[in-house]
Short mmCIF file of C-alpha atoms and ligand atoms in Angstrom, two decimals:
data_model
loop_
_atom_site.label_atom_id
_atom_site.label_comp_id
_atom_site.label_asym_id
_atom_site.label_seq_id
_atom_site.Cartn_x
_atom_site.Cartn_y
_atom_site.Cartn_z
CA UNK N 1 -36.84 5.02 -18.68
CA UNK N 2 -34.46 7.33 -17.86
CA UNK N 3 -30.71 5.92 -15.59
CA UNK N 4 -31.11 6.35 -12.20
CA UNK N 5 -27.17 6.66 -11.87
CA UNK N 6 -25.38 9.19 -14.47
CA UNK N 7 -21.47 8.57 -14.59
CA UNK N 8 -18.67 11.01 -16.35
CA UNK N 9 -15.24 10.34 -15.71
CA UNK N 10 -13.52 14.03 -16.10
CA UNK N 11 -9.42 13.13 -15.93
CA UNK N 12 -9.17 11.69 -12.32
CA UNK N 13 -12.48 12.90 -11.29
CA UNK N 14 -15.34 10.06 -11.32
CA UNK N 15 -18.53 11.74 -11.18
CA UNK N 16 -21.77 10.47 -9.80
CA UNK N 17 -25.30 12.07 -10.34
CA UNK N 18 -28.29 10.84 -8.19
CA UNK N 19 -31.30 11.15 -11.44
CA UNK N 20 -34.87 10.41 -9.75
CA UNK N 21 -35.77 13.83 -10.22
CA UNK N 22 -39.79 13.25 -10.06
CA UNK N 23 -39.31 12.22 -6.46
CA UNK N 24 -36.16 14.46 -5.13
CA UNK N 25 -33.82 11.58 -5.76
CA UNK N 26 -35.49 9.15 -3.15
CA UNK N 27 -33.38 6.19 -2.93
CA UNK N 28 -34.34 3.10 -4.10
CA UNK N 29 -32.71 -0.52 -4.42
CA UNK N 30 -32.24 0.74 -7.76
CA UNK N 31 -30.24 3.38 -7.37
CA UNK N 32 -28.59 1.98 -4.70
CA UNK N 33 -27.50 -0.62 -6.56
CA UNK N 34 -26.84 1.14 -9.28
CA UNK N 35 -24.47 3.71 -6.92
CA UNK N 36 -22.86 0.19 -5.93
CA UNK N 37 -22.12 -0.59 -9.53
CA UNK N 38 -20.56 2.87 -10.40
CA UNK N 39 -18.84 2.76 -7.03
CA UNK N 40 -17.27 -0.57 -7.62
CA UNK N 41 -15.76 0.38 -11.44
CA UNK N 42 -14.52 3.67 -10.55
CA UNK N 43 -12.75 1.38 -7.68
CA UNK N 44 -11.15 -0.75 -9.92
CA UNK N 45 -10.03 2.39 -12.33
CA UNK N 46 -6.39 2.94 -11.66
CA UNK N 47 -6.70 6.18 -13.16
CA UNK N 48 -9.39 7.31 -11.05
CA UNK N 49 -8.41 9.21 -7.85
CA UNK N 50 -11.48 11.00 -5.95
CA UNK N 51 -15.18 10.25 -6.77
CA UNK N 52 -17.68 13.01 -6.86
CA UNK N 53 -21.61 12.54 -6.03
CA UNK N 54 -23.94 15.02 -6.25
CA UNK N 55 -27.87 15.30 -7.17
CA UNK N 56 -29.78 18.05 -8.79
CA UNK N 57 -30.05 21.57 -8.01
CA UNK N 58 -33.26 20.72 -5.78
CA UNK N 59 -32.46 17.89 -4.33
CA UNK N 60 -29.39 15.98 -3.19
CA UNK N 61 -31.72 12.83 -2.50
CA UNK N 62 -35.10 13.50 -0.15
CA UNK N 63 -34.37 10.23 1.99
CA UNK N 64 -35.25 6.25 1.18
CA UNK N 65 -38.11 5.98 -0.78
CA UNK N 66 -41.48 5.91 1.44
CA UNK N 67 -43.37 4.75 -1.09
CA UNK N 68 -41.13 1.38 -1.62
CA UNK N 69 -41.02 0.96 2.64
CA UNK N 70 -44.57 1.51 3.55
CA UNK N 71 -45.91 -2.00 2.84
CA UNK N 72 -42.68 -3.98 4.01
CA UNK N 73 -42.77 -6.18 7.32
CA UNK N 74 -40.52 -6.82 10.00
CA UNK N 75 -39.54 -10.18 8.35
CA UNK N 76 -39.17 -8.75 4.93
CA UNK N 77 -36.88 -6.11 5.93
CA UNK N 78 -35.00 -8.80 8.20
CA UNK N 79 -34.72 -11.25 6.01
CA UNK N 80 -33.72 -8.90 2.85
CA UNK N 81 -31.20 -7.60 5.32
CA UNK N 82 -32.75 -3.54 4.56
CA UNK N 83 -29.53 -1.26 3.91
CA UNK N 84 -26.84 -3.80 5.09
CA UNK N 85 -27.56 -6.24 1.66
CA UNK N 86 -26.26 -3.12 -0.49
CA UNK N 87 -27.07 0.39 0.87
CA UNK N 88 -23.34 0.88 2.72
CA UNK N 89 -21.58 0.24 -0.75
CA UNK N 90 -19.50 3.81 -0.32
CA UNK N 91 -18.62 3.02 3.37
CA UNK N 92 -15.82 0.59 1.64
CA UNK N 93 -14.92 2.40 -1.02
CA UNK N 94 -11.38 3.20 -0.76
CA UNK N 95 -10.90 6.77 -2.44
CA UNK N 96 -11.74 10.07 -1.02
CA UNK N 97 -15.11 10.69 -1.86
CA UNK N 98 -16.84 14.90 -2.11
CA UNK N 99 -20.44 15.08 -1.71
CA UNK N 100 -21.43 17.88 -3.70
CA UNK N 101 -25.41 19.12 -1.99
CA UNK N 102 -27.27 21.63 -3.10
CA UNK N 103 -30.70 21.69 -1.88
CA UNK N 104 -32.97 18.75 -0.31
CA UNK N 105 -30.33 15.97 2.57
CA UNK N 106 -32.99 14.29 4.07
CA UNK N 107 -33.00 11.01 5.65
CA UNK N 108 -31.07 8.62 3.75
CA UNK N 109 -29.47 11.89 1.57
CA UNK N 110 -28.28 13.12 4.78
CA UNK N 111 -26.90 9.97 5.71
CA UNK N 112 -25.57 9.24 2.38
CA UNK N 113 -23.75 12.43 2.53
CA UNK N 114 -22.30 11.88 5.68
CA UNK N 115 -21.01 8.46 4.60
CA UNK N 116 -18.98 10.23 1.93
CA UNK N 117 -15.51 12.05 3.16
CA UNK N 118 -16.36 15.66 2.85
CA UNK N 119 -19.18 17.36 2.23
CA UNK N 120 -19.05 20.84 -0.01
CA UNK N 121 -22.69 22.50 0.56
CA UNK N 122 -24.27 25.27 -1.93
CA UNK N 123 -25.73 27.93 0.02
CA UNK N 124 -29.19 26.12 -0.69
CA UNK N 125 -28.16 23.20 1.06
CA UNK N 126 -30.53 21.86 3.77
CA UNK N 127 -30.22 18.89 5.83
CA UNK N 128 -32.09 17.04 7.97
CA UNK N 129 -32.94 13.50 9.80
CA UNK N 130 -36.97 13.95 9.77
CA UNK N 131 -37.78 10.24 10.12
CA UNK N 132 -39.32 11.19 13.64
CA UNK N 133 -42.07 12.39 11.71
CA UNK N 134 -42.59 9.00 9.91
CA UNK N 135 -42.29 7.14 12.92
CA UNK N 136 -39.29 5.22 11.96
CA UNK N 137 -35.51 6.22 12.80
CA UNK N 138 -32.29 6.74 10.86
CA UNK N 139 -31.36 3.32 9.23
CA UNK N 140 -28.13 4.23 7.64
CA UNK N 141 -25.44 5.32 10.26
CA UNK N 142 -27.80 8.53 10.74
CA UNK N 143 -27.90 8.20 15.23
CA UNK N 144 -24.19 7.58 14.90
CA UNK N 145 -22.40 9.80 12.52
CA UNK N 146 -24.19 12.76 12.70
CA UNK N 147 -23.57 12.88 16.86
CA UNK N 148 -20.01 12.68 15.82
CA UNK N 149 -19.91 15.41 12.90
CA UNK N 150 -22.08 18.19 15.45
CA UNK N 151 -21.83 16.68 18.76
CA UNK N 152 -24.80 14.77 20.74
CA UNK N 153 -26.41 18.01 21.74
CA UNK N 154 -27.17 19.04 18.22
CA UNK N 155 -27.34 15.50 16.88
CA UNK N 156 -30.39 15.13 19.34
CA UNK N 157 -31.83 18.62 18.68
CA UNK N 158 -32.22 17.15 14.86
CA UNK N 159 -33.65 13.65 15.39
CA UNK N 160 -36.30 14.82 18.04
CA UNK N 161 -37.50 17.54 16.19
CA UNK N 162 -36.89 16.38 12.00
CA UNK N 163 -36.02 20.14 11.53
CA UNK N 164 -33.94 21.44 8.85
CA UNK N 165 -30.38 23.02 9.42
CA UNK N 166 -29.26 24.93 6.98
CA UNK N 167 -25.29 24.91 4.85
CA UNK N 168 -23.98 27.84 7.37
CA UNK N 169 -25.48 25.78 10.65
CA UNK N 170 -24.35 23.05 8.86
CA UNK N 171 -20.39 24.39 8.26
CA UNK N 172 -20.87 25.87 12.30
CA UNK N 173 -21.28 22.48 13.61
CA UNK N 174 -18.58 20.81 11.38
CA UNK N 175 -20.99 18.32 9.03
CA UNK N 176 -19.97 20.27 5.99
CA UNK N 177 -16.37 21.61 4.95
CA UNK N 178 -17.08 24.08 2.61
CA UNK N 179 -20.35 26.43 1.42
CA UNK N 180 -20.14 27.75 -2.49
CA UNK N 181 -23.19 29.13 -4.07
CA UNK N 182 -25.26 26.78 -5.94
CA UNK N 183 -24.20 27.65 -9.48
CA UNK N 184 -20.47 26.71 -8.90
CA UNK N 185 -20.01 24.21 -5.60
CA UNK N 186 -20.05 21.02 -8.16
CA UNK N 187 -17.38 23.17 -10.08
CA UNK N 188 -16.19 23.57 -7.11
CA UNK N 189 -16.28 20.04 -5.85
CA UNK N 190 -15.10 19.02 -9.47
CA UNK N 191 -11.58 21.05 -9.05
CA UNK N 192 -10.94 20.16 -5.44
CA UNK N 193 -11.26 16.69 -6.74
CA UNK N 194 -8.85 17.26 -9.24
CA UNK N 195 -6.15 18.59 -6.96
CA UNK N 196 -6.86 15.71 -4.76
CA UNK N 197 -6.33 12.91 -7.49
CA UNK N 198 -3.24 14.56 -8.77
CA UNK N 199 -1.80 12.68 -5.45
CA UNK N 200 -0.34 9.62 -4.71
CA UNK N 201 -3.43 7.49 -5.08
CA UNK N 202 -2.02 5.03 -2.29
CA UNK N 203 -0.99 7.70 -0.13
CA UNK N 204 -4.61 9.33 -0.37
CA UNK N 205 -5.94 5.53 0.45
CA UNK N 206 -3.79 5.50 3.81
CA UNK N 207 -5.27 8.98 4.78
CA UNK N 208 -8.68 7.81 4.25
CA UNK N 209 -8.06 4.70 6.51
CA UNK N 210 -5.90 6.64 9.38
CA UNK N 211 -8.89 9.27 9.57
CA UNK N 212 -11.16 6.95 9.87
CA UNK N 213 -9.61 5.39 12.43
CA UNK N 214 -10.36 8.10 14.52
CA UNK N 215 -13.83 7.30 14.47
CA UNK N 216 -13.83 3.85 14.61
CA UNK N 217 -11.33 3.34 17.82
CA UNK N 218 -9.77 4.50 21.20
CA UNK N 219 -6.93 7.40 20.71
CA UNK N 220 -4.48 5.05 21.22
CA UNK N 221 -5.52 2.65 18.45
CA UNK N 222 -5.67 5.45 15.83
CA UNK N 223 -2.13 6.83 16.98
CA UNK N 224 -0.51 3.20 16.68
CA UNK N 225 -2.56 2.75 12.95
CA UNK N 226 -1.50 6.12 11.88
CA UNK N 227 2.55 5.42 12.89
CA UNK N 228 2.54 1.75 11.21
CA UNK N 229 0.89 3.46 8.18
CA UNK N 230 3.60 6.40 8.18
CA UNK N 231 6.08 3.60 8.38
CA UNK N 232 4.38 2.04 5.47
CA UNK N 233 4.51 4.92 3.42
CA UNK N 234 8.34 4.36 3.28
CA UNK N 235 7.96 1.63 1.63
CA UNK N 236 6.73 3.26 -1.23
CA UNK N 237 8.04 4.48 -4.76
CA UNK N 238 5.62 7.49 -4.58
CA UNK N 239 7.14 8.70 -1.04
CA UNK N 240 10.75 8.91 -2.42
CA UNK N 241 9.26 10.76 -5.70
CA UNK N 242 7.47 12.93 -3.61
CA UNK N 243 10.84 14.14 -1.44
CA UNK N 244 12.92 14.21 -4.24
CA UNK N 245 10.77 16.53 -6.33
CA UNK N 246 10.53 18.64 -3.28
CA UNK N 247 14.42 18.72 -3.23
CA UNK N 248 14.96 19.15 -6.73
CA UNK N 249 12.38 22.30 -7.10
CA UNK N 250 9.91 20.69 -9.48
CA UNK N 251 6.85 18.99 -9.50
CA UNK N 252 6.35 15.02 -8.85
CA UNK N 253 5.75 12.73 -11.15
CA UNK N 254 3.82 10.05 -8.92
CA UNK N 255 3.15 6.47 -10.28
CA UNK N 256 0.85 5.54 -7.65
CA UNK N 257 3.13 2.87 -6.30
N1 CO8 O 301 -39.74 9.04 -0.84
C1 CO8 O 301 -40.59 8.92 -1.89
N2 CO8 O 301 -41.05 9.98 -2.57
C2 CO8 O 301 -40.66 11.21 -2.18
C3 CO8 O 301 -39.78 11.40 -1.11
C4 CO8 O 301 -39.32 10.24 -0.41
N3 CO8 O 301 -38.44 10.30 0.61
N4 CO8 O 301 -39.57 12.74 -0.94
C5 CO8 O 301 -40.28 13.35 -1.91
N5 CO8 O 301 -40.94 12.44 -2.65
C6 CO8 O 301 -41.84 12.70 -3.80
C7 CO8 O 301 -43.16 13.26 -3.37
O1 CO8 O 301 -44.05 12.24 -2.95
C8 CO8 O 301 -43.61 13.95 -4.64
O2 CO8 O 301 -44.12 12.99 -5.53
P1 CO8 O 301 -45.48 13.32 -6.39
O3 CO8 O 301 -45.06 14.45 -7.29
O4 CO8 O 301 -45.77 12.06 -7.09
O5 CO8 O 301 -46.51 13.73 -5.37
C9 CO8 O 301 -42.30 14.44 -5.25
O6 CO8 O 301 -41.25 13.70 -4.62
C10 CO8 O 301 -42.04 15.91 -4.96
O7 CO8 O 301 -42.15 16.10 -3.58
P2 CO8 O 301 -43.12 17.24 -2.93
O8 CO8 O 301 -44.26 17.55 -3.84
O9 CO8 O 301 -43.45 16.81 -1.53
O10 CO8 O 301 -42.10 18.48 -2.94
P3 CO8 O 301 -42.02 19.69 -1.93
O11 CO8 O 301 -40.98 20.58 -2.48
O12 CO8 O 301 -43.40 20.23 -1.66
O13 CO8 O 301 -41.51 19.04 -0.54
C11 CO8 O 301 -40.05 17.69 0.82
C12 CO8 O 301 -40.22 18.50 -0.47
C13 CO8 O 301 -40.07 18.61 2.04
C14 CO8 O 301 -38.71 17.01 0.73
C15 CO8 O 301 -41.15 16.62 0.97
O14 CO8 O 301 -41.25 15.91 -0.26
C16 CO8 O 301 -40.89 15.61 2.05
O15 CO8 O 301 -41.09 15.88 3.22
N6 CO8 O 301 -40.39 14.40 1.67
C17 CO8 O 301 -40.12 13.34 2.59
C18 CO8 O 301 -38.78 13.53 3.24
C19 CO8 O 301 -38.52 12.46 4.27
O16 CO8 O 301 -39.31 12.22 5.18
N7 CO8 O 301 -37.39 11.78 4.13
C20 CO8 O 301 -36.99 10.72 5.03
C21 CO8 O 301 -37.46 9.40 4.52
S1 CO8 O 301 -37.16 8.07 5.68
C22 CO8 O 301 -35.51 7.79 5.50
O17 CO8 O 301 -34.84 8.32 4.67
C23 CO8 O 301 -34.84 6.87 6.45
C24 CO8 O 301 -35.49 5.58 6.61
C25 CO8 O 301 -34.52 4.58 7.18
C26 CO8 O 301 -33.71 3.96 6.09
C27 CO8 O 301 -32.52 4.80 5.69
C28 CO8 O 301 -31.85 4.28 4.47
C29 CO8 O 301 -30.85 5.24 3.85
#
């Protein structure tokens, strides 16, 4: 049986492949898990600085698999704890994360996409919450991050009606950073990944966090975070490094401390 999960690491660059290609990378427990697994040892890689996850040209992943929910119960999915038990692995990951879609975002893609920090779209790209049409809703942050990636008007627009929107609709309404064409936007993702994890690995951590924080509490909150965390940054070897490179007209040598 073929992995579910394929890992490289390329330099700095951890890169994840969704592989159920007979059903458009449906997610599974499997591959969930198996996404927590790759997740947690390209965490605890120093020399890892950005992760990568993409899926196949067709499909970035069609949703959760419908074929593993039908049958389940209320208590089944209560008890298991459905999504929380091992589903959200990437929403504590630490390092800046590219989703790299081409084709299929459906459901659970969509909202796996969304949990990641940017999303780089080949012009093939379409995305969509369509669990209307199964008569369930978004179980995996879908009602609440996509509202705040497009706004509520969209947001609702695409949970009442399951429709697709497609990588320039999707770039419009600020879901996706960047459109390449499907050949090269994992190239794509691949470099931008690079450049990122030539950074100061801590400094890229505290970036993650402050942004986040703009999501997750009042303005006020996030300013406060963001100045104790520019504080912070003093404190490290990394910050110096970076200045005096600056100063001294060459490039730093960071040592992600
Ligand atoms: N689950 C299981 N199998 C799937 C899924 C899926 N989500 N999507 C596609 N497949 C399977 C098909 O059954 C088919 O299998 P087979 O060859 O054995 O018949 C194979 O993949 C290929 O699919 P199609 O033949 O249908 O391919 P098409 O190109 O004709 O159509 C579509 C592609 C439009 C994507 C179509 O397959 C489709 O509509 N799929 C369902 C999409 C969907 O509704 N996704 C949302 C699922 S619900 C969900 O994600 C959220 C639930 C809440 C929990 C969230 C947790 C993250």
């Amino acid at each position: 049986m073929n992995a579910v999960i394929l890992t490289e690491t390329l330099d700095r660059v951890g890169l994840i492949r969704l592989n159920r290609p007979d059903v458009l990378n449906a997610l599974n427990d499997e591959l969930m898990n198996a996404l927590a697994a790759a997740l947690d040892s390209f965490e605890a890689d120093e020399n890892i600085g950005c992760v990568v996850i993409t899926g196949s040209p067709k499909a970035f992943a069609a949703g959760a698999d419908i074929a593993a929910m039908r049958d389940w119960g209320y208590m089944d999915v209560y008890k298991s704890n459905f999504i929380t038990r091992n589903w959200e692995r990437l929403k504590t990951f630490r390092k800046p994360v590219i989703a790299a879609v081409s084709g299929l975002a459906m459901g659970g893609g969509c909202e796996l996409a969304m949990m990641c920090d940017m999303v780089f779209a080949a012009d093939t790209a379409k995305f969509a919450l369509p669990e209307v049409k199964l008569a369930v809703i978004p179980g995996a942050g879908g009602t609440q991050r996509m509202p705040r990636a497009v706004g509520k008007a969209k947001a609702m627009d695409l949970v009442f009606t399951g429709r697709f929107m497609d990588a320039n609709e999707a770039e419009r309404a600020g879901l996706v950073s960047r459109i390449y064409s499907a050949d090269s936007v994992l190239d794509e993702a691949l470099k931008t990944g690079a450049d990122i994890a030539r950074h100061s690995l801590p400094v890229l951590m505290m970036l993650k966090e402050s942004v986040n924080r703009a999501y997750e509490s009042s303005l006020n909150e996030g300013l406060l975070f963001e100045r104790r965390t520019l504080h912070a940054v003093f404190a490290l070897d990394d910050r110096r490094e970076g200045m005096t490179a600056f100063l001294e007209k060459r490039k730093p040598r960071f040592s992600d401390r």
